[in-house]
Coordinates of C-alpha atoms in Angstrom, one line a residue:
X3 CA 31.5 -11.3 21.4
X4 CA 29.3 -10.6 18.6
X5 CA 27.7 -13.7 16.2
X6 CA 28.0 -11.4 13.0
X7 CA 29.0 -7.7 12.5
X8 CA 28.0 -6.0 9.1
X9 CA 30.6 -3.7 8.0
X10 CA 28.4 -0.4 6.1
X11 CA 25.0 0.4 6.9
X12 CA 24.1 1.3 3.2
X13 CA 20.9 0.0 1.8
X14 CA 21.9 -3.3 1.3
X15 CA 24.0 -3.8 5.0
X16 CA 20.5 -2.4 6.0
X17 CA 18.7 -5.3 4.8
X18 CA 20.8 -7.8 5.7
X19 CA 20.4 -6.6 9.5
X20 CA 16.8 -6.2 9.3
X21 CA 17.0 -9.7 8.0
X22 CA 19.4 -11.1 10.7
X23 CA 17.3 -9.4 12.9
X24 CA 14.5 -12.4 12.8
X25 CA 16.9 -14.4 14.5
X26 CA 18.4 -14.9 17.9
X27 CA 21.6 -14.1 16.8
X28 CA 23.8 -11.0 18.7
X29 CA 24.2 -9.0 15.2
X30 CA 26.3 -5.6 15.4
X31 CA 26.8 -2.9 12.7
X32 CA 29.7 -0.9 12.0
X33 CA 29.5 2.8 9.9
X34 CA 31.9 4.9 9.6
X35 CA 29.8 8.0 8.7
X36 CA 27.5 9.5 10.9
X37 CA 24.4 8.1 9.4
X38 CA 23.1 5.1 7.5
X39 CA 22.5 4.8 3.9
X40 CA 24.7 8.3 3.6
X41 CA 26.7 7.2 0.4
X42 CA 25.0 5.3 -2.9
X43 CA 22.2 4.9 -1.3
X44 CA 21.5 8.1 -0.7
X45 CA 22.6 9.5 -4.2
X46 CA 21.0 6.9 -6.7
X47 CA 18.1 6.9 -9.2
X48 CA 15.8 6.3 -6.5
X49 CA 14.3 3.3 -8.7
X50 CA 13.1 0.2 -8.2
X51 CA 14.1 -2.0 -11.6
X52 CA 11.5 -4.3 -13.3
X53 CA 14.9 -6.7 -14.5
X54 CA 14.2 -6.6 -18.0
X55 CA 17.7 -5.3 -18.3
X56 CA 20.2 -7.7 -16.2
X57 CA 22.5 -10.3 -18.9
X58 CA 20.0 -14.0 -18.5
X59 CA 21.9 -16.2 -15.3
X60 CA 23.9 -13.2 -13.7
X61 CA 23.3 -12.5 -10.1
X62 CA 22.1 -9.4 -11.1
X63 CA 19.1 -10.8 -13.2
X64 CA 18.0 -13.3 -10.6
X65 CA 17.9 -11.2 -7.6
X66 CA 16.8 -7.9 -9.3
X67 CA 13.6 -9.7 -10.4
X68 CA 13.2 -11.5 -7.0
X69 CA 13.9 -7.9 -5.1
X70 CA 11.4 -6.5 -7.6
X71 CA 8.8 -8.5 -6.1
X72 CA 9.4 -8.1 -2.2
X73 CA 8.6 -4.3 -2.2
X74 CA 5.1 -3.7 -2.2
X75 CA 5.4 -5.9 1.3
X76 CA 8.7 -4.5 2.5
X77 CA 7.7 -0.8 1.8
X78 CA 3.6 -1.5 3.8
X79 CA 5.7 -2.8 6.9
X80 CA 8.8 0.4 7.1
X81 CA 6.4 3.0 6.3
X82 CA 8.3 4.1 2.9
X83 CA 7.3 5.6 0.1
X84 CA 7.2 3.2 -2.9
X85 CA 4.8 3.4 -6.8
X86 CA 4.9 1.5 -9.2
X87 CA 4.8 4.0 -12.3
X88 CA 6.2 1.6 -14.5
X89 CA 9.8 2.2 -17.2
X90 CA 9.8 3.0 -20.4
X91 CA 13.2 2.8 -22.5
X92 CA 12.7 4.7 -25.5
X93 CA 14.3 4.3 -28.9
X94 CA 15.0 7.6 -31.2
X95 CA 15.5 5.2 -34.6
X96 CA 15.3 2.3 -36.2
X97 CA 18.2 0.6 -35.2
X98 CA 17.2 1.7 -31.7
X99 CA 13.9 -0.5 -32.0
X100 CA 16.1 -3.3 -32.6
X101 CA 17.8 -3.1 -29.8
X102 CA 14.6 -2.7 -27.8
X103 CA 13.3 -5.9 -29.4
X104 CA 16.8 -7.5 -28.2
X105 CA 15.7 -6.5 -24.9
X106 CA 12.1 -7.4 -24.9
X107 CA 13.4 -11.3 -25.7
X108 CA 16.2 -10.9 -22.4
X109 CA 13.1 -10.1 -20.7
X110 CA 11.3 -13.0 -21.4
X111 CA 14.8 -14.9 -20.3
X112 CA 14.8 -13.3 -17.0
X113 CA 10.6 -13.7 -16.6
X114 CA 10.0 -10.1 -16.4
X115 CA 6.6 -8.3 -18.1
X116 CA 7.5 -6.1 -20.9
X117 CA 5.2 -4.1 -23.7
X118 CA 6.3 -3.3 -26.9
X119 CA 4.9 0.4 -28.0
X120 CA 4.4 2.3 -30.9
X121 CA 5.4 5.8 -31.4
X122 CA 1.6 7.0 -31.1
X123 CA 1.0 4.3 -27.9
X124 CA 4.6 6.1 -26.8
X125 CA 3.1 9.7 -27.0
X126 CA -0.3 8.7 -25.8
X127 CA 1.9 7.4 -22.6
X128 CA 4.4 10.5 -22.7
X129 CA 3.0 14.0 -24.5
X130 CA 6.4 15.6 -23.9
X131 CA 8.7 13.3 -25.2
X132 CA 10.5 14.6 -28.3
X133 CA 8.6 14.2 -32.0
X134 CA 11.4 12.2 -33.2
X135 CA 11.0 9.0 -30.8
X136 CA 9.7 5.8 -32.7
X137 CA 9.0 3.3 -29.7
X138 CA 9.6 2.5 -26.7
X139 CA 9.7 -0.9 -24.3
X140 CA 7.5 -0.3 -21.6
X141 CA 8.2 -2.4 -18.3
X142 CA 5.0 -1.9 -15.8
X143 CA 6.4 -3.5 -12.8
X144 CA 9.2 -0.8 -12.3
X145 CA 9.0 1.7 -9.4
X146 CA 10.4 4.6 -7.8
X147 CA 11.0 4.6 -4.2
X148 CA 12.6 7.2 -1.2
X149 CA 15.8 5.0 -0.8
X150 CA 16.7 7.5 2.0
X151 CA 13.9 6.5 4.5
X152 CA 14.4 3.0 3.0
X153 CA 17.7 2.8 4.6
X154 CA 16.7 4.5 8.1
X155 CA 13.5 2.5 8.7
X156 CA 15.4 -0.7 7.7
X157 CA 18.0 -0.1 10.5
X158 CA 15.2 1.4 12.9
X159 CA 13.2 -2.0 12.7
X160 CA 16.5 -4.0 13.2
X161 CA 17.2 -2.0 15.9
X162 CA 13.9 -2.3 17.8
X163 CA 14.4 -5.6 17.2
X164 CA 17.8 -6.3 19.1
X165 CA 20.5 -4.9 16.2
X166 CA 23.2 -2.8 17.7
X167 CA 24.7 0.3 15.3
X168 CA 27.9 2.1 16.2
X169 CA 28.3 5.2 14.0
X170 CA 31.3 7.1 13.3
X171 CA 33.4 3.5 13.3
X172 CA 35.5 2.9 10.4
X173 CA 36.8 0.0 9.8
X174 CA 41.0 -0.1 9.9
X175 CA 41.7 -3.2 10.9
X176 CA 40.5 -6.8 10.8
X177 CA 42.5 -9.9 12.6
X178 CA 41.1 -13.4 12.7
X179 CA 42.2 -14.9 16.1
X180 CA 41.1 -18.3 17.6
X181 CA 38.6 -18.6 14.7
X182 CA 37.0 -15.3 15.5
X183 CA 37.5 -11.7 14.1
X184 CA 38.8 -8.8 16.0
X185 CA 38.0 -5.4 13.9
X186 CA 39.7 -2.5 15.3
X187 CA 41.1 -4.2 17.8
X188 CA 37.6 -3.8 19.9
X189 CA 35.0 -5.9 18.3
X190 CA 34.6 -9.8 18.0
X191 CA 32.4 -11.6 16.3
X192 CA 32.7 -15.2 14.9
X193 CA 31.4 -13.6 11.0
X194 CA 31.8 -10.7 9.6
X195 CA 29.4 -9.6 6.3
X196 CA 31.4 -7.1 4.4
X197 CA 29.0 -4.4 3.1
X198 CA 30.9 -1.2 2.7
X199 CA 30.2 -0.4 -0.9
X200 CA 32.8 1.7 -2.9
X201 CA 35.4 0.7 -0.5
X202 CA 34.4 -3.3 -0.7
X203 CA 37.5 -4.8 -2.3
X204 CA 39.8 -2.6 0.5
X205 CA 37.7 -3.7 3.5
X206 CA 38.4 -7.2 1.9
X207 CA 41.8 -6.9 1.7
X208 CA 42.0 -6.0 5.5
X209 CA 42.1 -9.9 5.7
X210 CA 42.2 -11.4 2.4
X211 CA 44.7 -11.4 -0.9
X212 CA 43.4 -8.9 -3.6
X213 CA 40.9 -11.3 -5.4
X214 CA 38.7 -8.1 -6.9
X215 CA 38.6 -4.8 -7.8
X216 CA 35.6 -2.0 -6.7
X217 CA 36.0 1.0 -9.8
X218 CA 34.2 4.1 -8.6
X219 CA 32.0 5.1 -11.6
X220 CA 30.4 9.0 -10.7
X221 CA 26.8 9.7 -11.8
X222 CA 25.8 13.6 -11.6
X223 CA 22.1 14.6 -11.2
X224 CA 19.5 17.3 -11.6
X225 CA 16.9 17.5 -9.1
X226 CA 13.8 19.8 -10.1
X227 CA 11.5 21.4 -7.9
X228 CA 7.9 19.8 -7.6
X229 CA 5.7 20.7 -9.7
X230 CA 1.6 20.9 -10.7
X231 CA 1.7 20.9 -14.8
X232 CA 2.2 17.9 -16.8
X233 CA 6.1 16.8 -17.5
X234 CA 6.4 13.0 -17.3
X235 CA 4.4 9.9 -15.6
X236 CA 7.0 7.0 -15.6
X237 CA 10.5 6.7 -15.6
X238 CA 12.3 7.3 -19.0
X239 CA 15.2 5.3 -20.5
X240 CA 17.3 6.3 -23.0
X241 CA 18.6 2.6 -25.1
X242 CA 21.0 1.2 -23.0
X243 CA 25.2 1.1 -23.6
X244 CA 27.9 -0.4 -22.7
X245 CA 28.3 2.7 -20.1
X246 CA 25.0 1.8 -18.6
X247 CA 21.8 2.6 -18.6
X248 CA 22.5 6.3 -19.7
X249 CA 20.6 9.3 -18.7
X250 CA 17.1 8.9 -17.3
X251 CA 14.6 11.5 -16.7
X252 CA 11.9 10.4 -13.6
X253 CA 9.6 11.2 -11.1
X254 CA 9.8 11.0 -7.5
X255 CA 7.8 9.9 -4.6
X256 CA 8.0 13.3 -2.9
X257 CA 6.9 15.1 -6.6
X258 CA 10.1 16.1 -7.7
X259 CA 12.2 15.0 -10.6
X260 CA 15.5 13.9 -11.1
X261 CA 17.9 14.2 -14.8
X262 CA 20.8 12.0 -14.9
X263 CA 22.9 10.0 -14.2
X264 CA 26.2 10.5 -15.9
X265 CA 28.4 8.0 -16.3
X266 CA 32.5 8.5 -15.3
X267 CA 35.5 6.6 -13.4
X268 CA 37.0 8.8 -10.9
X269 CA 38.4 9.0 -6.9
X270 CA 36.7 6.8 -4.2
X271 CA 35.9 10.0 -2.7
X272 CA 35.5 12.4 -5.6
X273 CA 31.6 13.9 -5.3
X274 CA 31.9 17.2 -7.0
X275 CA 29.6 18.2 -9.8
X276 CA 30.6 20.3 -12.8
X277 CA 29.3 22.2 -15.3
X278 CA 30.7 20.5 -18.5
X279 CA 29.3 16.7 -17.5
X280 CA 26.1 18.1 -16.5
X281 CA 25.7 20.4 -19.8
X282 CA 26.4 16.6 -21.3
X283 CA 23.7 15.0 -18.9
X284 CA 20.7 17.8 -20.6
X285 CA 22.5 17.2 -23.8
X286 CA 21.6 13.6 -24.0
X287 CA 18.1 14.3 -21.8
X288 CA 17.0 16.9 -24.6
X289 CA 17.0 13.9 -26.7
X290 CA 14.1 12.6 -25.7
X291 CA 12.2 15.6 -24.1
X292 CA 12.7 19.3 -26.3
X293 CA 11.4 21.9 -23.3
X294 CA 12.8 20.3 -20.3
X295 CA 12.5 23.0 -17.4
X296 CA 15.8 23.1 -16.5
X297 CA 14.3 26.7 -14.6
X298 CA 12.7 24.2 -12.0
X299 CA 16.3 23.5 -10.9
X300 CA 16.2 23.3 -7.3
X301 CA 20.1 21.7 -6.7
X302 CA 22.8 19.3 -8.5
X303 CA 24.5 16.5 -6.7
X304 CA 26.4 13.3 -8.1
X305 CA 26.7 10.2 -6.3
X306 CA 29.2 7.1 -6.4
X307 CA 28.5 3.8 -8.1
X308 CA 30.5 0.8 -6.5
X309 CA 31.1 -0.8 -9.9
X310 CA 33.2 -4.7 -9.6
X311 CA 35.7 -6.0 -12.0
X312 CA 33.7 -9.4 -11.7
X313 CA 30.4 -7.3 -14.3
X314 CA 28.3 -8.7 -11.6
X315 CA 27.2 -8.8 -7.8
X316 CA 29.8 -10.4 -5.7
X317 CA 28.2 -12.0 -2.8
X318 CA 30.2 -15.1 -1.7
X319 CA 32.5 -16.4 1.6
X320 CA 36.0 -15.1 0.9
X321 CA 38.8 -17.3 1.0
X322 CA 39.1 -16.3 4.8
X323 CA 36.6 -18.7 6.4
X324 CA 32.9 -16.8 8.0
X325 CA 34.3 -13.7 6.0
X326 CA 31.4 -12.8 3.6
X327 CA 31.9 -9.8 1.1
X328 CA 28.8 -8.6 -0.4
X329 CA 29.8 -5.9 -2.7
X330 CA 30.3 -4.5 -6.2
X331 CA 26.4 -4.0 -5.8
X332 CA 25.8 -1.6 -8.3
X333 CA 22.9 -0.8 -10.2
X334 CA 20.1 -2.7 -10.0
X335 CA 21.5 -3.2 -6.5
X336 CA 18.4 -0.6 -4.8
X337 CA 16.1 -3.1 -6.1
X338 CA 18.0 -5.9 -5.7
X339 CA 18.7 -5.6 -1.8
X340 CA 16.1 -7.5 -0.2
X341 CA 16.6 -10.5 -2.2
X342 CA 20.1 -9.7 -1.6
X343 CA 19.5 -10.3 1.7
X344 CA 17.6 -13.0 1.8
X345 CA 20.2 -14.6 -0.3
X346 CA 23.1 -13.9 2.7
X347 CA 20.9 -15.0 5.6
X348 CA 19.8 -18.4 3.9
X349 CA 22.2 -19.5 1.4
X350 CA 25.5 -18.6 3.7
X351 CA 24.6 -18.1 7.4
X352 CA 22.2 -20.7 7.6
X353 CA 25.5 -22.9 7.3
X354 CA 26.8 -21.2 10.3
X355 CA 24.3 -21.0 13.1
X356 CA 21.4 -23.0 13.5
X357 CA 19.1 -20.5 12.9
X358 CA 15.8 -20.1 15.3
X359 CA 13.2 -17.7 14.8
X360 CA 12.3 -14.9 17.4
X361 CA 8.8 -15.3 18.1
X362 CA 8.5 -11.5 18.9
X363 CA 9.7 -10.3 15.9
X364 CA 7.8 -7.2 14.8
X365 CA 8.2 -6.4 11.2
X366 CA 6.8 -2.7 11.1
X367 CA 7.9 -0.2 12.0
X368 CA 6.0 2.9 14.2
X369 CA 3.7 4.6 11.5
X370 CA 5.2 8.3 10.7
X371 CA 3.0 11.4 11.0
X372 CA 3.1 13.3 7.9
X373 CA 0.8 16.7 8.4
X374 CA 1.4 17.7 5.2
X375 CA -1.1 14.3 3.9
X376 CA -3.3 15.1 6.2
X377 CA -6.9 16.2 6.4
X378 CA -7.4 19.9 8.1
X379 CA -9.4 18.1 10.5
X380 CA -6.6 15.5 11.2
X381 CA -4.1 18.0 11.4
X382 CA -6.1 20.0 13.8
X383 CA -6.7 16.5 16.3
X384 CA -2.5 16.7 16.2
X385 CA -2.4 20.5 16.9
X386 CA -4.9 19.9 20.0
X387 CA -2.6 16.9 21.6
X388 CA 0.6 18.6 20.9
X389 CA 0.8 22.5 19.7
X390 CA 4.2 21.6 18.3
X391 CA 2.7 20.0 15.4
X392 CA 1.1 23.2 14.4
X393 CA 4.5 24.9 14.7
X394 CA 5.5 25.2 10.6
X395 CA 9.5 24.4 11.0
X396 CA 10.1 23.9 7.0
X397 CA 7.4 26.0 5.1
X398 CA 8.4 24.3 1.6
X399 CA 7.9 20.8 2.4
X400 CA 5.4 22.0 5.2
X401 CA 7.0 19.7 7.6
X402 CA 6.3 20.7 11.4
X403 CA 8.4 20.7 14.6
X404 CA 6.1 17.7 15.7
X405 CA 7.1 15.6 13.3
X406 CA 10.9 16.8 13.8
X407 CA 10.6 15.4 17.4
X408 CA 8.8 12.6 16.8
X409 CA 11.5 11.8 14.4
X410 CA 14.4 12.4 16.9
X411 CA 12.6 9.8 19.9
X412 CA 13.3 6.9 17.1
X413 CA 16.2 4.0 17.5
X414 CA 17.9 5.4 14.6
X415 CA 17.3 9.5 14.7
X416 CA 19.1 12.0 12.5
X417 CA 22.2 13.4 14.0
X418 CA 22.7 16.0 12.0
X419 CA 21.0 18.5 9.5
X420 CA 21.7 16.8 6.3
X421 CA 20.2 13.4 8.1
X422 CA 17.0 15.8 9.3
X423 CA 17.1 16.8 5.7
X424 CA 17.0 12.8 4.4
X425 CA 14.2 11.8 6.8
X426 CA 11.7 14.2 6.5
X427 CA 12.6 16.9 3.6
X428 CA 13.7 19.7 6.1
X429 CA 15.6 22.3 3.9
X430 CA 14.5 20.3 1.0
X431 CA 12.4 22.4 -1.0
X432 CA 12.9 25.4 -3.2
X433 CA 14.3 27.6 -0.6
X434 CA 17.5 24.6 0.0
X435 CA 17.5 25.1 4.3
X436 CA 17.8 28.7 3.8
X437 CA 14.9 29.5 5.4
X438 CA 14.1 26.5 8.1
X439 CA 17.8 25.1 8.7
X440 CA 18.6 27.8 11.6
X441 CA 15.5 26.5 12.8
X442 CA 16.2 22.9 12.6
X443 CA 19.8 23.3 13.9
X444 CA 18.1 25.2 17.3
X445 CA 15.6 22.2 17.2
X446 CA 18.8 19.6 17.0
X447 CA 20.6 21.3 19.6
X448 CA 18.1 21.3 22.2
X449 CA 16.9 18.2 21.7
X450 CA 20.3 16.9 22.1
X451 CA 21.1 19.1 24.8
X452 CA 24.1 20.4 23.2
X453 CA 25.4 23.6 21.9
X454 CA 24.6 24.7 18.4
X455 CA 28.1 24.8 17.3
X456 CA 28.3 21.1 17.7
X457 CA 25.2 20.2 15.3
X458 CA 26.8 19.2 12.2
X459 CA 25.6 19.4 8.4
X460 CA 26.7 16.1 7.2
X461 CA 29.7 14.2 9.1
X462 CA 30.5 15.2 12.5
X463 CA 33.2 17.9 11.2
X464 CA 31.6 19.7 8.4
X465 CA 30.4 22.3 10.9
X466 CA 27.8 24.9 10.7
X467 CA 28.3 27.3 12.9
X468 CA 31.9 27.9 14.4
X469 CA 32.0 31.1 16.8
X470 CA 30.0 33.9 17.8
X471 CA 30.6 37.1 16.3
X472 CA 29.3 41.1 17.3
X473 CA 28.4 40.1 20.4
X474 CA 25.8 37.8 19.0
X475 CA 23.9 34.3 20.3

């Protein structure tokens, strides 16, 4: 008997167990992939919104601006990557400028910093940015962020501090029996915290009537190689529509850049990229940068936005007593999360346990070893203690087989190469695996103790290797 499961170890389930996990409470998580954060969280923007944007009162204003706050602290305990390189939505004419000045006064409503520029403070900001912008709203307190490690050193600190995750454990069925839940007709709990995302309203209606509805809106991506000359310093807006935000153009932590999203309803499970949306997604980019070096390309990918019928987060007890649903949590849900959680754990299940603090709560998580920051004389104290962090695995991202194994001895390793690839940019660079991943897969499989075959890309059928052929091994 469990006190609480979380159904979907996506960034936000993440921080609601991380945040459960300061309590003596028994708290186990249910996935049904083979990894956390391996759906919207780990196909987003990768930004951390200032809240400018969000309608005054919405739950989406309120905990956007409060999860705005909470990552400077959240990101120096979990060891993730996290600047502040500030927003700027940029307006191509006049009627544009009014709409920026629309937003600079819901800024004010929602208590977040904004800065009105001119075209020549725009282009002192931005050199690229097309000749025929006029302004732009600047918002300095907007970040970018790696939501992948987010979501994997989230779970590893919950973890180390008493969470249980069960991977590969879709949820079918939920019964409520003596007051307590039985989901799959294996695990009991007294509540249940219904995180699962795109599929929130179907996990709901395992035990309740159909009260919402979660419509899958698909966003397609660019993702340019890093690179040394001067492109762009924050993250750039076009004026927002009823679709959205629109196409963005930004940096990342790790030095790339990403161009997207588009904006389209389509299949829960529809992630396919194609050539006609993305020809739209440079189309509307072009608009506020001419040369964009589209050359740099280093892959595409689109990723699945759990948007609600409610137009806002939905984060309340269901009609079914100590059922929570906390879903449609669409954009700004990555910055919203931690105040997300917060939210759940004091507002809702502070009314069902009496909740006492652990005293040995650890908050940080085990510092990661990243050669490729360090000094030559740093890397060389590393290469001396263990030789395997002078063995280059991924030459790209110059990530070691040190690091690879370090990374494995975790609470919450990667089981596969695509979760290798998430934590520590194996197969990420230019080259796209094709010159470490037979490498990394050997590395996998003896760490594991298993054979090769049985490493997996993603999910635990999309194999990699399937038989030997010629003779070979």
């Amino acid at each position: 008997m469990y006190d609480i499961i979380i159904v979907g170890a996506g960034v936000t389930g993440c921080f609601i167990a991380r945040e459960l996990a300061r309590y003596k409470l028994n708290v186990l998580v249910l996935e049904k992939n083979n990894d956390v954060g391996n759906e919207t969280t780990s196909a987003n923007s990768a930004i951390i919104h200032s809240g400018y944007d969000p309608l005054p009162g919405t739950l989406k204003a309120k905990l956007n601006v409060e999860g705005n706050k909470m990552y400077d602290q959240v990101c120096e305990e979990l060891d993730v990557s996290f600047k502040r390189i500030g927003s700027i939505t940029v307006a191509l004419d006049d009627k544009q400028v009014e709409t920026l000045k629309e937003l600079q006064i819901r800024a004010k409503e929602n208590g977040v910093e904004t800065i009105l520029l001119t075209r020549e403070e725009l282009l002192e900001k931005e050199p690229m940015l097309s000749k025929d912008v006029v302004a732009g709203l600047l918002a300095p307190t907007a970040g970018i962020i790696d939501p992948f490690n987010l979501s994997v050193h989230l779970m590893e600190n919950a973890i180390d501090n008493g969470v249980k995750l069960i991977l590969d454990e879709e949820v079918t069925s939920i019964v409520k029996k003596e007051g307590n839940f039985l989901i799959n007709d294996k695990y009991e709990a007294k509540v249940v915290i219904n995180a699962t995302g795109v599929n929130g309203d179907l996990v709901n209606e395992l035990i309740n009537d159909k009260t919402f509805d979660i419509m899958p809106r698909k966003g397609q991506y660019y993702v340019f190689d890093h690179f040394k000359r001067p492109f762009v310093n924050h993250t750039l807006f076009m004026v927002p529509s009823d679709k959205g935000k629109g196409v963005l153009i930004s940096p990342t932590t790790s030095g790339n850049y990403l161009v997207g999203p588009s904006a389209n309803l389509v299949a829960r499970d529809e992630k396919s990229t194609d050539k006609g949306t993305l020809n739209n997604v440079k189309e509307q980019a072009n608009n506020m940068i001419e040369n964009i070096p589209y050359y740099e390309t280093i892959r595409t990918f689109a990723g699945i936005r759990a948007t609600p019928s409610t137009h806002d987060f939905i984060i309340e007890e269901s009609e079914t007593e100590n059922f929570i649903n906390v879903v449609g949590i669409e954009s700004p849900g990555l910055a919203s999360s931690p105040a997300i959680a917060k939210k759940v754990v004091e507002e809702i299940i502070a009314k069902k346990f009496d909740l006492v603090k652990k005293d040995d709560f650890n908050p940080y998580v085990r510092k990661y070893i990243k050669m490729k920051s360090l000094s030559i004389e740093e890397r060389q104290r590393y290469f001396k203690e263990n030789k395997d962090y002078g063995t280059i695995v991924c030459k790209c991202e110059q990530v070691s087989k040190g690091e690879i194994i370090d990374c494995l001895k975790r609470s919450c390793p990667p089981r596969s190469i695509k979760g290798l690839k998430r934590r520590l940019r194996v197969g990420f660079g230019k080259c796209q695996g094709g010159m470490c991943q037979p490498l990394a897969l050997e590395i996998l499989a003896e760490y594991y103790g298993v054979d090769r075959k049985e490493i997996p890309y993603d999910g635990t059928k999309s194999y990699i290797l399937y038989k030997e052929t010629k003779g070979g091994k």
